[in-house]
PDB file of C-alpha atoms and ligand atoms in Angstrom:
ATOM      1  CA  MET E   3     109.095  79.260 135.075  1.00  0.00           C
ATOM      2  CA  VAL E   4     108.974  82.012 137.648  1.00  0.00           C
ATOM      3  CA  VAL E   5     105.733  84.010 138.064  1.00  0.00           C
ATOM      4  CA  ILE E   6     106.132  87.688 138.975  1.00  0.00           C
ATOM      5  CA  ASN E   7     103.326  90.044 139.959  1.00  0.00           C
ATOM      6  CA  SER E   8     105.206  93.172 140.949  1.00  0.00           C
ATOM      7  CA  ILE E   9     106.781  95.710 138.582  1.00  0.00           C
ATOM      8  CA  LYS E  10     109.613  96.377 141.014  1.00  0.00           C
ATOM      9  CA  GLU E  11     110.500  92.712 141.314  1.00  0.00           C
ATOM     10  CA  MET E  12     110.187  92.227 137.549  1.00  0.00           C
ATOM     11  CA  ARG E  13     112.603  95.059 136.911  1.00  0.00           C
ATOM     12  CA  GLN E  14     115.077  93.767 139.515  1.00  0.00           C
ATOM     13  CA  ILE E  15     115.094  90.304 137.935  1.00  0.00           C
ATOM     14  CA  ALA E  16     115.419  91.735 134.414  1.00  0.00           C
ATOM     15  CA  ALA E  17     118.237  94.090 135.451  1.00  0.00           C
ATOM     16  CA  ALA E  18     120.094  91.268 137.219  1.00  0.00           C
ATOM     17  CA  TYR E  19     119.724  89.064 134.140  1.00  0.00           C
ATOM     18  CA  LYS E  20     120.903  91.841 131.838  1.00  0.00           C
ATOM     19  CA  SER E  21     124.011  92.417 133.962  1.00  0.00           C
ATOM     20  CA  THR E  22     125.101  88.837 133.143  1.00  0.00           C
ATOM     21  CA  GLY E  23     125.097  89.766 129.448  1.00  0.00           C
ATOM     22  CA  GLY E  24     122.036  87.646 128.610  1.00  0.00           C
ATOM     23  CA  LYS E  25     119.454  88.734 126.043  1.00  0.00           C
ATOM     24  CA  ILE E  26     115.886  89.303 127.203  1.00  0.00           C
ATOM     25  CA  ALA E  27     112.806  88.942 124.988  1.00  0.00           C
ATOM     26  CA  VAL E  28     109.318  89.986 126.005  1.00  0.00           C
ATOM     27  CA  VAL E  29     106.088  88.625 124.533  1.00  0.00           C
ATOM     28  CA  PRO E  30     103.201  90.853 125.625  1.00  0.00           C
ATOM     29  CA  THR E  31      99.820  89.067 125.753  1.00  0.00           C
ATOM     30  CA  MET E  32      96.408  89.400 127.307  1.00  0.00           C
ATOM     31  CA  GLY E  33      96.415  85.713 128.163  1.00  0.00           C
ATOM     32  CA  PHE E  34      93.977  82.916 127.303  1.00  0.00           C
ATOM     33  CA  LEU E  35      96.920  81.614 125.341  1.00  0.00           C
ATOM     34  CA  HIS E  36      96.515  79.746 122.053  1.00  0.00           C
ATOM     35  CA  GLN E  37      98.951  78.364 119.474  1.00  0.00           C
ATOM     36  CA  GLY E  38      99.415  81.841 117.983  1.00  0.00           C
ATOM     37  CA  HIS E  39     100.712  83.206 121.289  1.00  0.00           C
ATOM     38  CA  LEU E  40     102.848  80.104 121.798  1.00  0.00           C
ATOM     39  CA  SER E  41     104.478  80.563 118.380  1.00  0.00           C
ATOM     40  CA  LEU E  42     105.548  84.041 119.548  1.00  0.00           C
ATOM     41  CA  ILE E  43     107.071  82.543 122.704  1.00  0.00           C
ATOM     42  CA  ASN E  44     108.877  79.905 120.573  1.00  0.00           C
ATOM     43  CA  LYS E  45     110.237  82.662 118.356  1.00  0.00           C
ATOM     44  CA  ALA E  46     111.349  84.675 121.404  1.00  0.00           C
ATOM     45  CA  LYS E  47     113.150  81.616 122.770  1.00  0.00           C
ATOM     46  CA  GLU E  48     115.029  81.214 119.474  1.00  0.00           C
ATOM     47  CA  GLU E  49     116.199  84.814 119.611  1.00  0.00           C
ATOM     48  CA  ALA E  50     116.898  85.409 123.302  1.00  0.00           C
ATOM     49  CA  ASP E  51     118.197  83.673 126.425  1.00  0.00           C
ATOM     50  CA  PHE E  52     115.496  84.790 128.849  1.00  0.00           C
ATOM     51  CA  VAL E  53     111.874  84.993 127.702  1.00  0.00           C
ATOM     52  CA  ILE E  54     109.326  86.976 129.660  1.00  0.00           C
ATOM     53  CA  THR E  55     105.698  86.414 128.696  1.00  0.00           C
ATOM     54  CA  SER E  56     103.504  89.136 130.070  1.00  0.00           C
ATOM     55  CA  LEU E  57      99.912  88.353 130.812  1.00  0.00           C
ATOM     56  CA  PHE E  58      97.787  91.388 131.475  1.00  0.00           C
ATOM     57  CA  VAL E  59      94.276  92.171 130.294  1.00  0.00           C
ATOM     58  CA  ASN E  60      94.778  95.884 129.893  1.00  0.00           C
ATOM     59  CA  PRO E  61      91.663  97.837 130.935  1.00  0.00           C
ATOM     60  CA  ARG E  62      92.963 100.988 129.229  1.00  0.00           C
ATOM     61  CA  GLN E  63      92.673  99.512 125.737  1.00  0.00           C
ATOM     62  CA  PHE E  64      89.004  98.595 126.107  1.00  0.00           C
ATOM     63  CA  ALA E  65      86.268 101.202 125.680  1.00  0.00           C
ATOM     64  CA  PRO E  66      83.467 101.141 128.299  1.00  0.00           C
ATOM     65  CA  ASN E  67      81.149  99.364 125.813  1.00  0.00           C
ATOM     66  CA  GLU E  68      83.731  96.677 124.987  1.00  0.00           C
ATOM     67  CA  ASP E  69      84.392  93.230 126.433  1.00  0.00           C
ATOM     68  CA  TYR E  70      86.965  93.915 129.209  1.00  0.00           C
ATOM     69  CA  ASP E  71      84.946  92.118 131.898  1.00  0.00           C
ATOM     70  CA  LYS E  72      84.023  89.265 129.596  1.00  0.00           C
ATOM     71  CA  TYR E  73      87.494  88.881 128.073  1.00  0.00           C
ATOM     72  CA  PRO E  74      88.423  85.195 128.572  1.00  0.00           C
ATOM     73  CA  ARG E  75      90.949  84.434 131.300  1.00  0.00           C
ATOM     74  CA  ASN E  76      92.597  81.187 132.386  1.00  0.00           C
ATOM     75  CA  MET E  77      95.721  81.787 134.436  1.00  0.00           C
ATOM     76  CA  GLY E  78      96.192  78.097 135.304  1.00  0.00           C
ATOM     77  CA  SER E  79      96.417  76.812 131.762  1.00  0.00           C
ATOM     78  CA  ASP E  80      98.221  79.960 130.544  1.00  0.00           C
ATOM     79  CA  SER E  81     101.059  79.409 132.939  1.00  0.00           C
ATOM     80  CA  GLU E  82     101.416  75.733 131.934  1.00  0.00           C
ATOM     81  CA  LEU E  83     101.303  76.567 128.229  1.00  0.00           C
ATOM     82  CA  ALA E  84     103.767  79.453 128.500  1.00  0.00           C
ATOM     83  CA  ALA E  85     106.245  77.306 130.432  1.00  0.00           C
ATOM     84  CA  ALA E  86     105.934  74.429 127.958  1.00  0.00           C
ATOM     85  CA  ALA E  87     106.539  76.835 125.042  1.00  0.00           C
ATOM     86  CA  GLY E  88     109.816  78.000 126.581  1.00  0.00           C
ATOM     87  CA  SER E  89     108.897  81.025 128.660  1.00  0.00           C
ATOM     88  CA  ASP E  90     111.280  81.562 131.590  1.00  0.00           C
ATOM     89  CA  CYS E  91     109.129  84.098 133.371  1.00  0.00           C
ATOM     90  CA  LEU E  92     105.436  84.984 133.445  1.00  0.00           C
ATOM     91  CA  PHE E  93     104.857  88.622 134.342  1.00  0.00           C
ATOM     92  CA  ASN E  94     101.290  88.838 135.616  1.00  0.00           C
ATOM     93  CA  PRO E  95     100.620  92.172 137.349  1.00  0.00           C
ATOM     94  CA  ASN E  96      97.103  93.125 138.368  1.00  0.00           C
ATOM     95  CA  ALA E  97      95.376  96.310 137.195  1.00  0.00           C
ATOM     96  CA  LEU E  98      96.206  98.231 140.356  1.00  0.00           C
ATOM     97  CA  GLU E  99      99.871  97.283 140.079  1.00  0.00           C
ATOM     98  CA  MET E 100      99.978  98.604 136.509  1.00  0.00           C
ATOM     99  CA  TYR E 101      97.789 101.645 137.121  1.00  0.00           C
ATOM    100  CA  ALA E 102      98.262 102.745 140.704  1.00  0.00           C
ATOM    101  CA  ILE E 103      95.654 105.127 142.118  1.00  0.00           C
ATOM    102  CA  GLY E 104      96.457 108.619 140.911  1.00  0.00           C
ATOM    103  CA  ASN E 105      98.076 107.396 137.681  1.00  0.00           C
ATOM    104  CA  THR E 106      97.196 109.866 134.922  1.00  0.00           C
ATOM    105  CA  THR E 107      99.972 109.528 132.352  1.00  0.00           C
ATOM    106  CA  LYS E 108      99.270 108.119 128.928  1.00  0.00           C
ATOM    107  CA  VAL E 109     101.349 107.528 125.833  1.00  0.00           C
ATOM    108  CA  ALA E 110      99.643 108.565 122.605  1.00  0.00           C
ATOM    109  CA  VAL E 111     101.059 107.651 119.198  1.00  0.00           C
ATOM    110  CA  GLU E 112      99.553 109.977 116.628  1.00  0.00           C
ATOM    111  CA  GLY E 113      99.133 109.739 112.852  1.00  0.00           C
ATOM    112  CA  ILE E 114      99.118 106.025 112.229  1.00  0.00           C
ATOM    113  CA  THR E 115      96.352 105.607 114.814  1.00  0.00           C
ATOM    114  CA  ALA E 116      93.882 107.943 113.087  1.00  0.00           C
ATOM    115  CA  LYS E 117      92.072 105.320 111.040  1.00  0.00           C
ATOM    116  CA  PHE E 118      90.893 101.704 111.040  1.00  0.00           C
ATOM    117  CA  GLU E 119      91.172 100.296 114.617  1.00  0.00           C
ATOM    118  CA  GLY E 120      92.084 103.733 115.965  1.00  0.00           C
ATOM    119  CA  ALA E 121      88.965 105.325 114.464  1.00  0.00           C
ATOM    120  CA  LYS E 122      86.644 102.441 115.326  1.00  0.00           C
ATOM    121  CA  ARG E 123      87.989 102.056 118.877  1.00  0.00           C
ATOM    122  CA  PRO E 124      88.741 105.561 120.175  1.00  0.00           C
ATOM    123  CA  GLY E 125      91.386 105.475 122.905  1.00  0.00           C
ATOM    124  CA  HIS E 126      92.370 101.889 122.120  1.00  0.00           C
ATOM    125  CA  PHE E 127      95.855 102.667 120.871  1.00  0.00           C
ATOM    126  CA  ASP E 128      96.551 105.105 123.716  1.00  0.00           C
ATOM    127  CA  GLY E 129      95.864 102.156 125.997  1.00  0.00           C
ATOM    128  CA  VAL E 130      98.076  99.882 123.918  1.00  0.00           C
ATOM    129  CA  ALA E 131     100.974 102.364 123.681  1.00  0.00           C
ATOM    130  CA  THR E 132     100.778 103.146 127.399  1.00  0.00           C
ATOM    131  CA  VAL E 133     100.801  99.529 128.500  1.00  0.00           C
ATOM    132  CA  VAL E 134     103.524  98.538 126.036  1.00  0.00           C
ATOM    133  CA  ALA E 135     105.754 101.378 127.283  1.00  0.00           C
ATOM    134  CA  LYS E 136     105.107 100.283 130.866  1.00  0.00           C
ATOM    135  CA  LEU E 137     105.817  96.643 130.007  1.00  0.00           C
ATOM    136  CA  PHE E 138     109.069  97.651 128.318  1.00  0.00           C
ATOM    137  CA  ASN E 139     110.045  99.652 131.405  1.00  0.00           C
ATOM    138  CA  ALA E 140     109.294  96.707 133.668  1.00  0.00           C
ATOM    139  CA  THR E 141     110.923  93.941 131.611  1.00  0.00           C
ATOM    140  CA  LEU E 142     113.910  95.796 130.059  1.00  0.00           C
ATOM    141  CA  PRO E 143     113.851  93.682 126.888  1.00  0.00           C
ATOM    142  CA  ASP E 144     116.396  93.570 124.059  1.00  0.00           C
ATOM    143  CA  ILE E 145     113.713  92.045 121.838  1.00  0.00           C
ATOM    144  CA  ALA E 146     109.929  92.343 121.722  1.00  0.00           C
ATOM    145  CA  VAL E 147     107.862  89.827 119.774  1.00  0.00           C
ATOM    146  CA  PHE E 148     104.450  90.883 118.476  1.00  0.00           C
ATOM    147  CA  GLY E 149     102.075  89.200 116.017  1.00  0.00           C
ATOM    148  CA  GLN E 150     101.221  90.467 112.550  1.00  0.00           C
ATOM    149  CA  LYS E 151      97.651  89.505 113.467  1.00  0.00           C
ATOM    150  CA  ASP E 152      97.305  92.977 115.040  1.00  0.00           C
ATOM    151  CA  TYR E 153      98.820  94.808 112.105  1.00  0.00           C
ATOM    152  CA  GLN E 154      98.113  98.393 113.085  1.00  0.00           C
ATOM    153  CA  GLN E 155      99.412  97.631 116.570  1.00  0.00           C
ATOM    154  CA  ILE E 156     102.744  96.666 114.982  1.00  0.00           C
ATOM    155  CA  LEU E 157     102.950 100.082 113.321  1.00  0.00           C
ATOM    156  CA  VAL E 158     102.123 101.725 116.659  1.00  0.00           C
ATOM    157  CA  VAL E 159     104.775  99.748 118.537  1.00  0.00           C
ATOM    158  CA  LYS E 160     107.353 100.515 115.813  1.00  0.00           C
ATOM    159  CA  ARG E 161     106.681 104.249 116.207  1.00  0.00           C
ATOM    160  CA  LEU E 162     106.711 103.997 119.980  1.00  0.00           C
ATOM    161  CA  ILE E 163     110.107 102.258 119.994  1.00  0.00           C
ATOM    162  CA  GLU E 164     111.536 104.832 117.615  1.00  0.00           C
ATOM    163  CA  ASP E 165     109.952 107.929 119.135  1.00  0.00           C
ATOM    164  CA  LEU E 166     110.702 107.058 122.764  1.00  0.00           C
ATOM    165  CA  ASN E 167     114.208 105.791 121.902  1.00  0.00           C
ATOM    166  CA  TYR E 168     113.796 102.304 123.271  1.00  0.00           C
ATOM    167  CA  ASP E 169     116.787 100.154 122.359  1.00  0.00           C
ATOM    168  CA  ILE E 170     114.558  97.212 121.466  1.00  0.00           C
ATOM    169  CA  GLU E 171     114.418  95.047 118.356  1.00  0.00           C
ATOM    170  CA  LEU E 172     110.855  94.437 117.230  1.00  0.00           C
ATOM    171  CA  ILE E 173     110.205  91.003 115.774  1.00  0.00           C
ATOM    172  CA  VAL E 174     106.931  90.499 113.918  1.00  0.00           C
ATOM    173  CA  ALA E 175     105.685  86.912 113.892  1.00  0.00           C
ATOM    174  CA  PRO E 176     103.256  85.524 111.296  1.00  0.00           C
ATOM    175  CA  THR E 177      99.582  84.872 112.006  1.00  0.00           C
ATOM    176  CA  LEU E 178      98.717  81.297 112.941  1.00  0.00           C
ATOM    177  CA  ARG E 179      95.434  80.063 111.495  1.00  0.00           C
ATOM    178  CA  GLN E 180      92.990  77.227 111.862  1.00  0.00           C
ATOM    179  CA  ALA E 181      92.783  74.754 108.959  1.00  0.00           C
ATOM    180  CA  ASP E 182      90.008  76.784 107.275  1.00  0.00           C
ATOM    181  CA  GLY E 183      91.986  80.011 107.484  1.00  0.00           C
ATOM    182  CA  LEU E 184      90.432  81.620 110.571  1.00  0.00           C
ATOM    183  CA  ALA E 185      93.163  83.487 112.462  1.00  0.00           C
ATOM    184  CA  MET E 186      93.562  82.094 115.962  1.00  0.00           C
ATOM    185  CA  SER E 187      92.243  84.487 118.569  1.00  0.00           C
ATOM    186  CA  SER E 188      91.221  84.327 122.212  1.00  0.00           C
ATOM    187  CA  ARG E 189      87.852  85.748 121.121  1.00  0.00           C
ATOM    188  CA  ASN E 190      87.089  82.842 118.735  1.00  0.00           C
ATOM    189  CA  LYS E 191      85.681  80.880 121.653  1.00  0.00           C
ATOM    190  CA  TYR E 192      82.679  83.215 121.669  1.00  0.00           C
ATOM    191  CA  LEU E 193      81.625  82.275 118.126  1.00  0.00           C
ATOM    192  CA  SER E 194      78.436  80.240 117.740  1.00  0.00           C
ATOM    193  CA  ASP E 195      78.760  77.162 115.488  1.00  0.00           C
ATOM    194  CA  THR E 196      77.201  79.022 112.561  1.00  0.00           C
ATOM    195  CA  ASP E 197      79.366  82.096 113.060  1.00  0.00           C
ATOM    196  CA  ARG E 198      82.414  79.869 113.397  1.00  0.00           C
ATOM    197  CA  GLN E 199      81.607  78.469 109.947  1.00  0.00           C
ATOM    198  CA  SER E 200      81.139  81.937 108.433  1.00  0.00           C
ATOM    199  CA  SER E 201      84.306  83.234 110.078  1.00  0.00           C
ATOM    200  CA  SER E 202      86.555  81.638 107.447  1.00  0.00           C
ATOM    201  CA  LEU E 203      85.135  84.227 105.014  1.00  0.00           C
ATOM    202  CA  LEU E 204      87.506  86.807 106.514  1.00  0.00           C
ATOM    203  CA  PHE E 205      90.492  84.787 105.340  1.00  0.00           C
ATOM    204  CA  LEU E 206      88.828  84.012 101.994  1.00  0.00           C
ATOM    205  CA  ALA E 207      88.146  87.737 101.467  1.00  0.00           C
ATOM    206  CA  LEU E 208      91.830  88.494 102.072  1.00  0.00           C
ATOM    207  CA  GLU E 209      92.767  85.722  99.634  1.00  0.00           C
ATOM    208  CA  ASP E 210      90.365  87.064  96.978  1.00  0.00           C
ATOM    209  CA  ALA E 211      91.882  90.530  97.258  1.00  0.00           C
ATOM    210  CA  ARG E 212      95.385  89.122  97.136  1.00  0.00           C
ATOM    211  CA  LYS E 213      94.538  87.197  93.964  1.00  0.00           C
ATOM    212  CA  ALA E 214      92.943  90.276  92.372  1.00  0.00           C
ATOM    213  CA  ILE E 215      96.104  92.244  93.093  1.00  0.00           C
ATOM    214  CA  ALA E 216      98.316  89.456  91.736  1.00  0.00           C
ATOM    215  CA  ALA E 217      96.196  89.523  88.553  1.00  0.00           C
ATOM    216  CA  GLY E 218      96.927  93.230  88.108  1.00  0.00           C
ATOM    217  CA  MET E 219      94.195  95.084  89.990  1.00  0.00           C
ATOM    218  CA  MET E 220      95.501  98.377  91.390  1.00  0.00           C
ATOM    219  CA  GLN E 221      92.290 100.328  92.012  1.00  0.00           C
ATOM    220  CA  ARG E 222      91.830 100.530  95.753  1.00  0.00           C
ATOM    221  CA  LYS E 223      88.050 100.712  95.744  1.00  0.00           C
ATOM    222  CA  VAL E 224      87.752  97.683  93.478  1.00  0.00           C
ATOM    223  CA  ILE E 225      90.068  95.724  95.776  1.00  0.00           C
ATOM    224  CA  ASN E 226      87.919  96.753  98.741  1.00  0.00           C
ATOM    225  CA  ALA E 227      84.790  95.687  96.834  1.00  0.00           C
ATOM    226  CA  VAL E 228      86.311  92.248  96.211  1.00  0.00           C
ATOM    227  CA  MET E 229      86.650  91.780  99.986  1.00  0.00           C
ATOM    228  CA  HIS E 230      83.154  93.115 100.691  1.00  0.00           C
ATOM    229  CA  LYS E 231      81.637  90.764  98.125  1.00  0.00           C
ATOM    230  CA  ARG E 232      83.111  87.694  99.799  1.00  0.00           C
ATOM    231  CA  LEU E 233      82.191  88.864 103.314  1.00  0.00           C
ATOM    232  CA  ARG E 234      78.587  89.491 102.238  1.00  0.00           C
ATOM    233  CA  GLN E 235      78.228  85.753 101.541  1.00  0.00           C
ATOM    234  CA  ALA E 236      77.193  85.416 105.185  1.00  0.00           C
ATOM    235  CA  ALA E 237      74.283  87.658 106.127  1.00  0.00           C
ATOM    236  CA  SER E 238      75.334  87.455 109.776  1.00  0.00           C
ATOM    237  CA  ILE E 239      78.671  89.195 109.113  1.00  0.00           C
ATOM    238  CA  LYS E 240      78.597  92.912 109.861  1.00  0.00           C
ATOM    239  CA  ILE E 241      81.571  94.521 108.161  1.00  0.00           C
ATOM    240  CA  ASP E 242      83.294  97.202 110.232  1.00  0.00           C
ATOM    241  CA  TYR E 243      85.846  97.814 107.496  1.00  0.00           C
ATOM    242  CA  ALA E 244      87.516  95.854 104.703  1.00  0.00           C
ATOM    243  CA  CYS E 245      90.174  98.067 103.181  1.00  0.00           C
ATOM    244  CA  ALA E 246      93.426  98.017 101.265  1.00  0.00           C
ATOM    245  CA  ALA E 247      96.049 100.568 102.254  1.00  0.00           C
ATOM    246  CA  LEU E 248      99.746 101.243 101.872  1.00  0.00           C
ATOM    247  CA  ALA E 249     101.405  98.908 104.359  1.00  0.00           C
ATOM    248  CA  ASN E 250     103.811 101.405 105.926  1.00  0.00           C
ATOM    249  CA  SER E 251     101.696 104.557 106.146  1.00  0.00           C
ATOM    250  CA  LEU E 252      98.117 103.218 105.913  1.00  0.00           C
ATOM    251  CA  HIS E 253      97.484 105.887 103.286  1.00  0.00           C
ATOM    252  CA  GLU E 254      94.732 105.081 100.812  1.00  0.00           C
ATOM    253  CA  PRO E 255      95.489 106.402  97.316  1.00  0.00           C
ATOM    254  CA  ASP E 256      92.837 105.784  94.633  1.00  0.00           C
ATOM    255  CA  ILE E 257      95.327 103.772  92.593  1.00  0.00           C
ATOM    256  CA  PHE E 258      98.228 101.793  93.949  1.00  0.00           C
ATOM    257  CA  LEU E 259     101.484 101.679  92.033  1.00  0.00           C
ATOM    258  CA  PRO E 260     103.648  98.740  90.928  1.00  0.00           C
ATOM    259  CA  GLY E 261     105.960  97.762  93.777  1.00  0.00           C
ATOM    260  CA  ASP E 262     103.704  99.233  96.498  1.00  0.00           C
ATOM    261  CA  ASP E 263     103.489  97.112  99.631  1.00  0.00           C
ATOM    262  CA  ILE E 264      99.835  96.757 100.549  1.00  0.00           C
ATOM    263  CA  VAL E 265      98.062  95.690 103.691  1.00  0.00           C
ATOM    264  CA  LEU E 266      94.548  94.293 103.447  1.00  0.00           C
ATOM    265  CA  LEU E 267      92.695  94.954 106.682  1.00  0.00           C
ATOM    266  CA  ILE E 268      89.385  93.510 107.825  1.00  0.00           C
ATOM    267  CA  ALA E 269      87.345  94.022 110.967  1.00  0.00           C
ATOM    268  CA  ALA E 270      83.931  92.408 111.206  1.00  0.00           C
ATOM    269  CA  TYR E 271      81.341  91.408 113.755  1.00  0.00           C
ATOM    270  CA  LEU E 272      80.019  87.868 113.861  1.00  0.00           C
ATOM    271  CA  GLY E 273      77.202  88.178 116.337  1.00  0.00           C
ATOM    272  CA  LYS E 274      78.681  90.193 119.191  1.00  0.00           C
ATOM    273  CA  THR E 275      82.216  88.999 118.524  1.00  0.00           C
ATOM    274  CA  ARG E 276      84.465  91.400 116.688  1.00  0.00           C
ATOM    275  CA  LEU E 277      87.257  89.756 114.696  1.00  0.00           C
ATOM    276  CA  ILE E 278      90.175  91.367 112.888  1.00  0.00           C
ATOM    277  CA  ASP E 279      92.497  89.926 110.277  1.00  0.00           C
ATOM    278  CA  ASN E 280      94.939  91.177 107.670  1.00  0.00           C
ATOM    279  CA  ALA E 281      97.291  90.143 104.901  1.00  0.00           C
ATOM    280  CA  LEU E 282     100.296  91.727 103.284  1.00  0.00           C
ATOM    281  CA  THR E 283     100.932  91.724  99.569  1.00  0.00           C
ATOM    282  CA  THR E 284     102.752  93.732  96.898  1.00  0.00           C
ATOM    283  CA  ILE E 285     101.436  95.283  93.693  1.00  0.00           C
ATOM    284  CA  PRO E 286     103.256  93.354  90.948  1.00  0.00           C
ATOM    285  CA  LYS E 287     105.919  95.216  89.048  1.00  0.00           C
ATOM    286  CA  GLY E 288     105.841  95.367  85.279  1.00  0.00           C
ATOM    287  CA  LYS E 289     102.147  96.233  84.975  1.00  0.00           C
ATOM    288  CA  SER E 290     101.077  99.747  84.081  1.00  0.00           C
ATOM    289  CA  PRO E 291      98.709 101.487  86.521  1.00  0.00           C
ATOM    290  CA  LEU E 292      96.878 102.741  83.431  1.00  0.00           C
ATOM    291  CA  ALA E 293      95.805  99.175  82.779  1.00  0.00           C
ATOM    292  CA  ALA E 294      93.828  99.386  85.991  1.00  0.00           C
ATOM    293  CA  LEU E 295      91.677 102.235  84.708  1.00  0.00           C
TER     294      LEU E 295
HETATM  295  P1  AMP M  26      96.577  89.319 122.547  1.00  0.00           P
HETATM  296  O1  AMP M  26      96.663  88.395 123.727  1.00  0.00           O
HETATM  297  O2  AMP M  26      95.391  89.072 121.686  1.00  0.00           O
HETATM  298  O3  AMP M  26      96.782  90.763 122.926  1.00  0.00           O
HETATM  299  O4  AMP M  26      97.822  88.950 121.628  1.00  0.00           O
HETATM  300  C1  AMP M  26      99.115  88.945 122.123  1.00  0.00           C
HETATM  301  C2  AMP M  26     100.078  88.824 120.966  1.00  0.00           C
HETATM  302  O5  AMP M  26      99.814  87.634 120.241  1.00  0.00           O
HETATM  303  C3  AMP M  26      99.949  89.993 119.974  1.00  0.00           C
HETATM  304  O6  AMP M  26     101.245  90.378 119.531  1.00  0.00           O
HETATM  305  C4  AMP M  26      99.144  89.375 118.857  1.00  0.00           C
HETATM  306  O7  AMP M  26      99.365  89.989 117.605  1.00  0.00           O
HETATM  307  C5  AMP M  26      99.650  87.952 118.869  1.00  0.00           C
HETATM  308  N1  AMP M  26      98.684  87.042 118.251  1.00  0.00           N
HETATM  309  C6  AMP M  26      97.333  87.027 118.455  1.00  0.00           C
HETATM  310  N2  AMP M  26      96.773  86.101 117.666  1.00  0.00           N
HETATM  311  C7  AMP M  26      97.762  85.537 116.935  1.00  0.00           C
HETATM  312  C8  AMP M  26      97.812  84.526 115.926  1.00  0.00           C
HETATM  313  N3  AMP M  26      96.721  83.917 115.491  1.00  0.00           N
HETATM  314  N4  AMP M  26      99.016  84.204 115.393  1.00  0.00           N
HETATM  315  C9  AMP M  26     100.155  84.821 115.822  1.00  0.00           C
HETATM  316  N5  AMP M  26     100.166  85.777 116.763  1.00  0.00           N
HETATM  317  C10 AMP M  26      98.995  86.136 117.317  1.00  0.00           C
END
């Protein structure tokens, strides 16, 4: 696996590869790779001939009060893991390479970013959209693989690809979980033993809401309350939000309708560690919304 630090060199290699007719896939990451990341690389390898894993902790998507400095990093093991998972190239620019002095341009995706992570982390999605556009420009991919784990980010990247006319196929890979349901995340390593135990409540809350919906519940606030109830089982969990919304638009009608695709979104603090998780489900057909009243 070749390791590239410069944007210019990355683009030259990608362009040369493209000219041979090969398909390029990019897997953007912030490193400290775990099985979830590796499953994205595996997926990329199935779909493309040349897989570029990018490893860049993007300062622009962290607010000043967030954990940019403390974000876990381990370049040595990341590069071994990425290679073993099938990555052909590790693109690892530093912050100055990505944001040269004098750089003032940002990409802002509006609308879909107004609530949930966008509201709780102002500027976060500008940072995400900007870095993703720059990574696309550097790696010239035919395919980009992102995880459903960051659900709102998927919607942002979809819009970005469409609005900026990138000729890139977006592949969304499922969330990999620990045995008790906790979604794998680089931040899990910060959890104390007690918080690690409580952390499975995020998954259980999503499951409770999914079951309530499968049983016919269509009232949004009741679905939200089902998630809150489960999360409140651990006093140490501070809920940032636990909400059901329409999966494509993130709109929040009072009552969902049969056939609606729903996303259940949770963000919560366990100690100082902020975790996010989500699940997709569909309001069953054949039940009347009036039954929900
Ligand atoms: P990150 O390094 O956290 O920015 O994540 C890089 C990519 O890996 C993003 O597309 C994430 O959605 C994805 N990812 C993170 N955690 C998981 C997981 N548990 N399962 C699958 N994909 C994940």
